[in-house]
Amino acid sequence: MANNYDLMHSQLKKLGYIPSPIDKNLDLPSAIKKLKKEKNAVLLAHYYQEPAIQELADYLGDSLYLAQQAAKVEADIIVFAGVHFMAETAKIINPTKKVLLPDLKAGCSLADSCPPNNFAVFKAQHPNALVVTYINCSAEIKALSDLVCTSSNAKEIIESIPVNREIIFAPDKNLGRYLIKETGRDMILWDGACIVHEAFSFEKIVALAKKHPQAKFIAHPESESPILEIAHYIGSTSGLLRFVQEDTSSTFIVATEAGILYEMQKCCPEKTFIPAPVEDSTCACSECAFMKLNTLEKLYNCLVYELPEINLDTALINKAREPIERMLNLSSP
Ligand code: 13P
Ligand code: SF4
């Protein structure tokens, strides 16, 4: 069945968006830098992007940092090297800017696990509940929310809600369970998850930790509960990055998308980072296939053609902006 991204892609084809082949002798990083300047464009990139894209970013960070930066952009164009919900969020909070995503098919399994029609029915079953959604969801889900959060500020956001208030948390059940434990709040959880963070193998991590008894095991809260229970530290991508810089250990086993290891190694060249192993025996670490759809070639084309562009209905932007702005106001800068 065609999803939203397929439909948008076929619309691009109808518009005649068929980029010409790129000269293979072109120095893509230099060409991208030049185009950014000429077109007054800013490149925001998530830590899960390939290293060559991270290197070109004007702002590199986690979902919260990138949303905060997107809100402040004064340039004409925002190129979002990340996934669809991130680019959509940038459009929602800075709607007068042209927002480009190098590959429109860069979706998110977690966002896809929460279809708006089903979520509206779920929400109607709990009419008194306040709806808190993880930023990894579509604009339509944000429009059905009271508050948005990221993994960096989720605890802060939940703790800002009066204790007697019923809460729906969506779409990530793993982050939701972790927050229930951390805050003591009894939330109603939507049954969604991220395929990348659910791929880690508990048994293989335990075996790896035995081989490296001096290593600290650190994990992103989108991982499943048994994994989180054995972690020395749990945090968002920027939290994990901060931890490895501040902690005195020299080896870390890292349970999140492997793209973050590039920045960790850059910040701490003397330390060793081992990606946490996954169940699948054909690959050694967990990579997000959606994030990795963005390439230097697509980034270049996206600046040349100023396509694919994120366009959203104004009424949807206005509805979805409120819970994001509430989050930005509640978060430390
Ligand atoms: P953060 O970068 O906010 O930790 O989110 C992780 C993630 O899965 C992004 O898709
Ligand atoms: Fe979505 Fe998971 Fe990929 Fe993040 S890592 S974009 S949550 S599928």
PDB file of C-alpha atoms in Angstrom, residues 33-285:
ATOM      1  CA  LYS A  33      28.947  24.765   0.480  1.00  0.00           C
ATOM      2  CA  LYS A  34      28.873  27.124  -2.531  1.00  0.00           C
ATOM      3  CA  LEU A  35      25.166  26.504  -3.179  1.00  0.00           C
ATOM      4  CA  LYS A  36      24.297  27.059   0.488  1.00  0.00           C
ATOM      5  CA  LYS A  37      25.955  30.468   0.301  1.00  0.00           C
ATOM      6  CA  GLU A  38      24.469  31.456  -3.076  1.00  0.00           C
ATOM      7  CA  LYS A  39      20.967  30.435  -2.062  1.00  0.00           C
ATOM      8  CA  ASN A  40      21.140  31.734   1.518  1.00  0.00           C
ATOM      9  CA  ALA A  41      20.401  28.253   2.852  1.00  0.00           C
ATOM     10  CA  VAL A  42      21.112  26.733   6.256  1.00  0.00           C
ATOM     11  CA  LEU A  43      21.814  23.010   6.668  1.00  0.00           C
ATOM     12  CA  LEU A  44      20.461  21.331   9.801  1.00  0.00           C
ATOM     13  CA  ALA A  45      21.644  17.736  10.289  1.00  0.00           C
ATOM     14  CA  HIS A  46      20.856  15.031  12.806  1.00  0.00           C
ATOM     15  CA  TYR A  47      23.607  12.893  14.385  1.00  0.00           C
ATOM     16  CA  TYR A  48      22.277   9.836  12.521  1.00  0.00           C
ATOM     17  CA  GLN A  49      23.252  11.280   9.126  1.00  0.00           C
ATOM     18  CA  GLU A  50      26.275   9.910   7.304  1.00  0.00           C
ATOM     19  CA  PRO A  51      29.563  11.570   8.417  1.00  0.00           C
ATOM     20  CA  ALA A  52      30.044  13.522   5.154  1.00  0.00           C
ATOM     21  CA  ILE A  53      26.673  15.242   5.718  1.00  0.00           C
ATOM     22  CA  GLN A  54      27.392  15.868   9.423  1.00  0.00           C
ATOM     23  CA  GLU A  55      30.605  17.635   8.347  1.00  0.00           C
ATOM     24  CA  LEU A  56      28.677  20.064   6.119  1.00  0.00           C
ATOM     25  CA  ALA A  57      26.038  20.965   8.694  1.00  0.00           C
ATOM     26  CA  ASP A  58      25.642  24.513   9.976  1.00  0.00           C
ATOM     27  CA  TYR A  59      23.833  23.006  12.953  1.00  0.00           C
ATOM     28  CA  LEU A  60      24.344  19.380  14.031  1.00  0.00           C
ATOM     29  CA  GLY A  61      22.373  17.964  16.922  1.00  0.00           C
ATOM     30  CA  ASP A  62      19.489  16.003  18.393  1.00  0.00           C
ATOM     31  CA  SER A  63      15.798  16.563  17.718  1.00  0.00           C
ATOM     32  CA  LEU A  64      15.379  19.268  20.374  1.00  0.00           C
ATOM     33  CA  TYR A  65      18.446  21.263  19.374  1.00  0.00           C
ATOM     34  CA  LEU A  66      17.488  21.092  15.698  1.00  0.00           C
ATOM     35  CA  ALA A  67      13.916  22.236  16.425  1.00  0.00           C
ATOM     36  CA  GLN A  68      15.283  25.123  18.522  1.00  0.00           C
ATOM     37  CA  GLN A  69      17.660  26.136  15.721  1.00  0.00           C
ATOM     38  CA  ALA A  70      14.960  25.768  13.043  1.00  0.00           C
ATOM     39  CA  ALA A  71      12.774  28.234  14.953  1.00  0.00           C
ATOM     40  CA  LYS A  72      15.571  30.840  14.842  1.00  0.00           C
ATOM     41  CA  VAL A  73      16.657  30.501  11.186  1.00  0.00           C
ATOM     42  CA  GLU A  74      16.673  33.824   9.335  1.00  0.00           C
ATOM     43  CA  ALA A  75      18.057  32.483   6.033  1.00  0.00           C
ATOM     44  CA  ASP A  76      15.636  31.895   3.122  1.00  0.00           C
ATOM     45  CA  ILE A  77      16.022  28.114   2.949  1.00  0.00           C
ATOM     46  CA  ILE A  78      16.262  25.379   5.577  1.00  0.00           C
ATOM     47  CA  VAL A  79      17.696  22.111   4.251  1.00  0.00           C
ATOM     48  CA  PHE A  80      16.932  19.378   6.752  1.00  0.00           C
ATOM     49  CA  ALA A  81      19.273  16.402   6.627  1.00  0.00           C
ATOM     50  CA  GLY A  82      17.153  14.200   8.814  1.00  0.00           C
ATOM     51  CA  VAL A  83      13.772  12.553   8.439  1.00  0.00           C
ATOM     52  CA  HIS A  84      10.337  13.750   7.389  1.00  0.00           C
ATOM     53  CA  PHE A  85       8.911  14.591  10.842  1.00  0.00           C
ATOM     54  CA  MET A  86      11.977  16.765  11.581  1.00  0.00           C
ATOM     55  CA  ALA A  87      11.615  18.769   8.366  1.00  0.00           C
ATOM     56  CA  GLU A  88       7.861  19.079   9.000  1.00  0.00           C
ATOM     57  CA  THR A  89       8.565  20.414  12.499  1.00  0.00           C
ATOM     58  CA  ALA A  90      10.937  23.012  11.011  1.00  0.00           C
ATOM     59  CA  LYS A  91       8.200  24.108   8.562  1.00  0.00           C
ATOM     60  CA  ILE A  92       5.626  24.303  11.359  1.00  0.00           C
ATOM     61  CA  ILE A  93       7.750  26.519  13.606  1.00  0.00           C
ATOM     62  CA  ASN A  94       9.222  28.664  10.835  1.00  0.00           C
ATOM     63  CA  PRO A  95       6.514  28.553   8.135  1.00  0.00           C
ATOM     64  CA  THR A  96       7.713  31.453   5.969  1.00  0.00           C
ATOM     65  CA  LYS A  97      10.934  29.580   5.134  1.00  0.00           C
ATOM     66  CA  LYS A  98      11.355  27.153   2.262  1.00  0.00           C
ATOM     67  CA  VAL A  99      12.063  23.787   3.944  1.00  0.00           C
ATOM     68  CA  LEU A 100      13.763  21.087   1.882  1.00  0.00           C
ATOM     69  CA  LEU A 101      14.328  17.401   2.676  1.00  0.00           C
ATOM     70  CA  PRO A 102      16.882  15.666   0.381  1.00  0.00           C
ATOM     71  CA  ASP A 103      14.759  12.496   0.136  1.00  0.00           C
ATOM     72  CA  LEU A 104      11.018  12.645   0.785  1.00  0.00           C
ATOM     73  CA  LYS A 105      11.019   8.912   1.516  1.00  0.00           C
ATOM     74  CA  ALA A 106      13.138   9.522   4.612  1.00  0.00           C
ATOM     75  CA  GLY A 107      10.281   8.610   6.953  1.00  0.00           C
ATOM     76  CA  CYS A 108      10.298   7.087  10.436  1.00  0.00           C
ATOM     77  CA  SER A 109       8.939   3.744  11.642  1.00  0.00           C
ATOM     78  CA  LEU A 110       7.904   5.348  14.924  1.00  0.00           C
ATOM     79  CA  ALA A 111       5.976   8.178  13.255  1.00  0.00           C
ATOM     80  CA  ASP A 112       4.373   5.619  10.906  1.00  0.00           C
ATOM     81  CA  SER A 113       3.264   3.512  13.885  1.00  0.00           C
ATOM     82  CA  CYS A 114       0.732   6.210  14.803  1.00  0.00           C
ATOM     83  CA  PRO A 115      -1.814   6.839  12.016  1.00  0.00           C
ATOM     84  CA  PRO A 116      -3.852  10.019  12.737  1.00  0.00           C
ATOM     85  CA  ASN A 117      -7.303   8.434  12.248  1.00  0.00           C
ATOM     86  CA  ASN A 118      -6.599   5.612  14.707  1.00  0.00           C
ATOM     87  CA  PHE A 119      -5.000   8.027  17.149  1.00  0.00           C
ATOM     88  CA  ALA A 120      -8.045  10.336  17.032  1.00  0.00           C
ATOM     89  CA  VAL A 121     -10.250   7.351  18.045  1.00  0.00           C
ATOM     90  CA  PHE A 122      -7.806   6.437  20.859  1.00  0.00           C
ATOM     91  CA  LYS A 123      -7.777  10.038  22.087  1.00  0.00           C
ATOM     92  CA  ALA A 124     -11.591  10.168  22.076  1.00  0.00           C
ATOM     93  CA  GLN A 125     -11.640   7.129  24.417  1.00  0.00           C
ATOM     94  CA  HIS A 126      -9.816   9.238  27.061  1.00  0.00           C
ATOM     95  CA  PRO A 127     -11.543  12.630  26.789  1.00  0.00           C
ATOM     96  CA  ASN A 128     -10.010  14.035  29.990  1.00  0.00           C
ATOM     97  CA  ALA A 129      -6.438  13.102  29.220  1.00  0.00           C
ATOM     98  CA  LEU A 130      -3.749  15.575  28.250  1.00  0.00           C
ATOM     99  CA  VAL A 131      -1.993  14.412  25.086  1.00  0.00           C
ATOM    100  CA  VAL A 132       1.811  14.459  25.123  1.00  0.00           C
ATOM    101  CA  THR A 133       3.479  13.317  21.931  1.00  0.00           C
ATOM    102  CA  TYR A 134       7.079  12.533  21.178  1.00  0.00           C
ATOM    103  CA  ILE A 135       8.312  14.782  18.358  1.00  0.00           C
ATOM    104  CA  ASN A 136       8.772  11.620  16.203  1.00  0.00           C
ATOM    105  CA  CYS A 137       5.220  11.823  14.835  1.00  0.00           C
ATOM    106  CA  SER A 138       3.419  13.431  11.903  1.00  0.00           C
ATOM    107  CA  ALA A 139       2.117  17.018  11.805  1.00  0.00           C
ATOM    108  CA  GLU A 140      -1.433  15.592  12.024  1.00  0.00           C
ATOM    109  CA  ILE A 141      -0.596  13.853  15.315  1.00  0.00           C
ATOM    110  CA  LYS A 142       1.027  17.031  16.640  1.00  0.00           C
ATOM    111  CA  ALA A 143      -2.176  18.868  15.768  1.00  0.00           C
ATOM    112  CA  LEU A 144      -4.048  16.410  18.037  1.00  0.00           C
ATOM    113  CA  SER A 145      -1.602  17.044  20.915  1.00  0.00           C
ATOM    114  CA  ASP A 146      -1.427  19.383  23.891  1.00  0.00           C
ATOM    115  CA  LEU A 147       2.329  19.122  24.322  1.00  0.00           C
ATOM    116  CA  VAL A 148       5.221  17.816  22.259  1.00  0.00           C
ATOM    117  CA  CYS A 149       8.478  16.525  23.759  1.00  0.00           C
ATOM    118  CA  THR A 150      11.783  15.050  22.646  1.00  0.00           C
ATOM    119  CA  SER A 151      13.951  12.507  24.441  1.00  0.00           C
ATOM    120  CA  SER A 152      16.028  15.445  25.782  1.00  0.00           C
ATOM    121  CA  ASN A 153      13.163  17.139  27.593  1.00  0.00           C
ATOM    122  CA  ALA A 154      10.474  14.422  27.986  1.00  0.00           C
ATOM    123  CA  LYS A 155      10.952  14.098  31.766  1.00  0.00           C
ATOM    124  CA  GLU A 156      10.812  17.887  32.232  1.00  0.00           C
ATOM    125  CA  ILE A 157       7.650  18.101  30.099  1.00  0.00           C
ATOM    126  CA  ILE A 158       5.838  15.283  31.956  1.00  0.00           C
ATOM    127  CA  GLU A 159       6.829  16.771  35.331  1.00  0.00           C
ATOM    128  CA  SER A 160       5.362  20.138  34.278  1.00  0.00           C
ATOM    129  CA  ILE A 161       1.863  18.564  34.177  1.00  0.00           C
ATOM    130  CA  PRO A 162      -0.279  18.695  37.375  1.00  0.00           C
ATOM    131  CA  VAL A 163      -0.110  15.307  39.171  1.00  0.00           C
ATOM    132  CA  ASN A 164      -3.844  14.683  39.111  1.00  0.00           C
ATOM    133  CA  ARG A 165      -4.061  15.073  35.325  1.00  0.00           C
ATOM    134  CA  GLU A 166      -4.508  11.943  33.187  1.00  0.00           C
ATOM    135  CA  ILE A 167      -1.861  11.722  30.403  1.00  0.00           C
ATOM    136  CA  ILE A 168      -1.801   9.981  27.031  1.00  0.00           C
ATOM    137  CA  PHE A 169       1.762   9.459  25.802  1.00  0.00           C
ATOM    138  CA  ALA A 170       2.371   8.590  22.132  1.00  0.00           C
ATOM    139  CA  PRO A 171       3.719   7.153  19.934  1.00  0.00           C
ATOM    140  CA  ASP A 172       6.756   5.471  21.579  1.00  0.00           C
ATOM    141  CA  LYS A 173       5.783   2.847  24.176  1.00  0.00           C
ATOM    142  CA  ASN A 174       9.439   2.242  25.143  1.00  0.00           C
ATOM    143  CA  LEU A 175      10.121   5.891  25.920  1.00  0.00           C
ATOM    144  CA  GLY A 176       6.687   5.987  27.591  1.00  0.00           C
ATOM    145  CA  ARG A 177       7.507   3.045  29.889  1.00  0.00           C
ATOM    146  CA  TYR A 178      10.850   4.629  30.758  1.00  0.00           C
ATOM    147  CA  LEU A 179       9.104   7.917  31.628  1.00  0.00           C
ATOM    148  CA  ILE A 180       6.516   6.138  33.786  1.00  0.00           C
ATOM    149  CA  LYS A 181       9.415   4.645  35.760  1.00  0.00           C
ATOM    150  CA  GLU A 182      11.324   7.924  35.974  1.00  0.00           C
ATOM    151  CA  THR A 183       8.440  10.232  36.878  1.00  0.00           C
ATOM    152  CA  GLY A 184       6.114   7.850  38.745  1.00  0.00           C
ATOM    153  CA  ARG A 185       3.245   9.070  36.496  1.00  0.00           C
ATOM    154  CA  ASP A 186       0.754   6.465  35.302  1.00  0.00           C
ATOM    155  CA  MET A 187       0.384   7.320  31.603  1.00  0.00           C
ATOM    156  CA  ILE A 188      -1.815   5.760  28.914  1.00  0.00           C
ATOM    157  CA  LEU A 189       0.578   4.566  26.215  1.00  0.00           C
ATOM    158  CA  TRP A 190       0.161   4.286  22.454  1.00  0.00           C
ATOM    159  CA  ASP A 191       1.647   1.035  21.134  1.00  0.00           C
ATOM    160  CA  GLY A 192       4.353   2.402  18.809  1.00  0.00           C
ATOM    161  CA  ALA A 193       8.099   1.799  18.528  1.00  0.00           C
ATOM    162  CA  CYS A 194      11.255   2.534  16.561  1.00  0.00           C
ATOM    163  CA  ILE A 195      12.540  -0.461  14.582  1.00  0.00           C
ATOM    164  CA  VAL A 196      16.139   0.736  14.950  1.00  0.00           C
ATOM    165  CA  HIS A 197      16.074   0.890  18.757  1.00  0.00           C
ATOM    166  CA  GLU A 198      14.056  -2.316  19.090  1.00  0.00           C
ATOM    167  CA  ALA A 199      16.684  -4.225  17.098  1.00  0.00           C
ATOM    168  CA  PHE A 200      19.243  -4.481  19.918  1.00  0.00           C
ATOM    169  CA  SER A 201      19.946  -7.939  21.295  1.00  0.00           C
ATOM    170  CA  PHE A 202      19.926  -8.185  25.099  1.00  0.00           C
ATOM    171  CA  GLU A 203      21.926 -11.452  25.064  1.00  0.00           C
ATOM    172  CA  LYS A 204      24.581 -10.126  22.692  1.00  0.00           C
ATOM    173  CA  ILE A 205      24.950  -6.900  24.708  1.00  0.00           C
ATOM    174  CA  VAL A 206      25.426  -8.906  27.923  1.00  0.00           C
ATOM    175  CA  ALA A 207      28.036 -11.093  26.191  1.00  0.00           C
ATOM    176  CA  LEU A 208      29.830  -8.009  24.806  1.00  0.00           C
ATOM    177  CA  ALA A 209      29.829  -6.332  28.226  1.00  0.00           C
ATOM    178  CA  LYS A 210      31.457  -9.480  29.674  1.00  0.00           C
ATOM    179  CA  LYS A 211      34.220  -9.194  27.054  1.00  0.00           C
ATOM    180  CA  HIS A 212      34.736  -5.515  27.988  1.00  0.00           C
ATOM    181  CA  PRO A 213      34.195  -5.457  31.767  1.00  0.00           C
ATOM    182  CA  GLN A 214      35.586  -1.915  32.031  1.00  0.00           C
ATOM    183  CA  ALA A 215      33.148  -0.536  29.424  1.00  0.00           C
ATOM    184  CA  LYS A 216      30.073   1.542  30.310  1.00  0.00           C
ATOM    185  CA  PHE A 217      26.858   0.555  28.545  1.00  0.00           C
ATOM    186  CA  ILE A 218      24.773   3.562  27.465  1.00  0.00           C
ATOM    187  CA  ALA A 219      21.380   3.545  25.736  1.00  0.00           C
ATOM    188  CA  HIS A 220      18.754   5.742  24.091  1.00  0.00           C
ATOM    189  CA  PRO A 221      15.314   5.587  25.826  1.00  0.00           C
ATOM    190  CA  GLU A 222      13.645   4.383  22.604  1.00  0.00           C
ATOM    191  CA  SER A 223      15.265   0.996  23.424  1.00  0.00           C
ATOM    192  CA  GLU A 224      13.260  -1.784  25.123  1.00  0.00           C
ATOM    193  CA  SER A 225      12.996  -2.012  28.948  1.00  0.00           C
ATOM    194  CA  PRO A 226      15.370  -5.011  29.502  1.00  0.00           C
ATOM    195  CA  ILE A 227      18.095  -3.100  27.604  1.00  0.00           C
ATOM    196  CA  LEU A 228      17.471   0.083  29.602  1.00  0.00           C
ATOM    197  CA  GLU A 229      17.537  -1.859  32.887  1.00  0.00           C
ATOM    198  CA  ILE A 230      21.186  -2.818  32.372  1.00  0.00           C
ATOM    199  CA  ALA A 231      22.349   0.606  31.110  1.00  0.00           C
ATOM    200  CA  HIS A 232      24.786   2.714  33.151  1.00  0.00           C
ATOM    201  CA  TYR A 233      23.299   5.813  31.521  1.00  0.00           C
ATOM    202  CA  ILE A 234      20.135   6.502  29.499  1.00  0.00           C
ATOM    203  CA  GLY A 235      19.745   9.635  27.396  1.00  0.00           C
ATOM    204  CA  SER A 236      18.924  11.343  24.123  1.00  0.00           C
ATOM    205  CA  THR A 237      21.625  11.434  21.443  1.00  0.00           C
ATOM    206  CA  SER A 238      22.997  14.711  22.843  1.00  0.00           C
ATOM    207  CA  GLY A 239      22.732  13.316  26.396  1.00  0.00           C
ATOM    208  CA  LEU A 240      24.762  10.263  25.362  1.00  0.00           C
ATOM    209  CA  LEU A 241      27.323  12.506  23.687  1.00  0.00           C
ATOM    210  CA  ARG A 242      27.647  14.671  26.804  1.00  0.00           C
ATOM    211  CA  PHE A 243      27.975  11.571  29.022  1.00  0.00           C
ATOM    212  CA  VAL A 244      30.888  10.054  27.082  1.00  0.00           C
ATOM    213  CA  GLN A 245      32.748  13.369  27.292  1.00  0.00           C
ATOM    214  CA  GLU A 246      32.192  13.820  31.026  1.00  0.00           C
ATOM    215  CA  ASP A 247      32.586  10.210  32.207  1.00  0.00           C
ATOM    216  CA  THR A 248      36.074   8.970  33.064  1.00  0.00           C
ATOM    217  CA  SER A 249      35.646   5.529  31.392  1.00  0.00           C
ATOM    218  CA  SER A 250      37.634   4.887  28.243  1.00  0.00           C
ATOM    219  CA  THR A 251      35.269   2.389  26.545  1.00  0.00           C
ATOM    220  CA  PHE A 252      31.533   2.656  25.863  1.00  0.00           C
ATOM    221  CA  ILE A 253      29.031   0.240  24.346  1.00  0.00           C
ATOM    222  CA  VAL A 254      26.450   2.473  22.661  1.00  0.00           C
ATOM    223  CA  ALA A 255      22.825   1.427  22.073  1.00  0.00           C
ATOM    224  CA  THR A 256      21.443   3.940  19.609  1.00  0.00           C
ATOM    225  CA  GLU A 257      21.738   4.519  15.862  1.00  0.00           C
ATOM    226  CA  ALA A 258      25.400   4.047  14.939  1.00  0.00           C
ATOM    227  CA  GLY A 259      25.698   7.481  13.254  1.00  0.00           C
ATOM    228  CA  ILE A 260      26.298   9.123  16.659  1.00  0.00           C
ATOM    229  CA  LEU A 261      29.603   7.235  16.998  1.00  0.00           C
ATOM    230  CA  TYR A 262      31.176   9.587  14.454  1.00  0.00           C
ATOM    231  CA  GLU A 263      30.670  12.679  16.647  1.00  0.00           C
ATOM    232  CA  MET A 264      31.570  10.714  19.813  1.00  0.00           C
ATOM    233  CA  GLN A 265      34.882   9.654  18.283  1.00  0.00           C
ATOM    234  CA  LYS A 266      35.520  13.213  17.082  1.00  0.00           C
ATOM    235  CA  CYS A 267      34.903  14.644  20.564  1.00  0.00           C
ATOM    236  CA  CYS A 268      36.874  11.884  22.352  1.00  0.00           C
ATOM    237  CA  PRO A 269      39.559  10.559  19.980  1.00  0.00           C
ATOM    238  CA  GLU A 270      41.313   8.689  22.797  1.00  0.00           C
ATOM    239  CA  LYS A 271      38.185   6.710  23.831  1.00  0.00           C
ATOM    240  CA  THR A 272      36.729   3.523  22.302  1.00  0.00           C
ATOM    241  CA  PHE A 273      33.107   3.333  21.163  1.00  0.00           C
ATOM    242  CA  ILE A 274      31.491   0.006  20.339  1.00  0.00           C
ATOM    243  CA  PRO A 275      28.043  -0.043  18.686  1.00  0.00           C
ATOM    244  CA  ALA A 276      25.612  -2.276  20.600  1.00  0.00           C
ATOM    245  CA  PRO A 277      24.914  -5.500  18.652  1.00  0.00           C
ATOM    246  CA  VAL A 278      21.545  -6.278  17.091  1.00  0.00           C
ATOM    247  CA  GLU A 279      19.512  -9.508  16.743  1.00  0.00           C
ATOM    248  CA  ASP A 280      20.031  -9.682  12.979  1.00  0.00           C
ATOM    249  CA  SER A 281      23.182 -11.667  12.241  1.00  0.00           C
ATOM    250  CA  THR A 282      23.703  -9.972   8.851  1.00  0.00           C
ATOM    251  CA  CYS A 283      24.610  -6.572  10.350  1.00  0.00           C
ATOM    252  CA  ALA A 284      26.787  -5.585  13.309  1.00  0.00           C
ATOM    253  CA  CYS A 285      25.052  -2.385  14.449  1.00  0.00           C
TER     254      CYS A 285
END
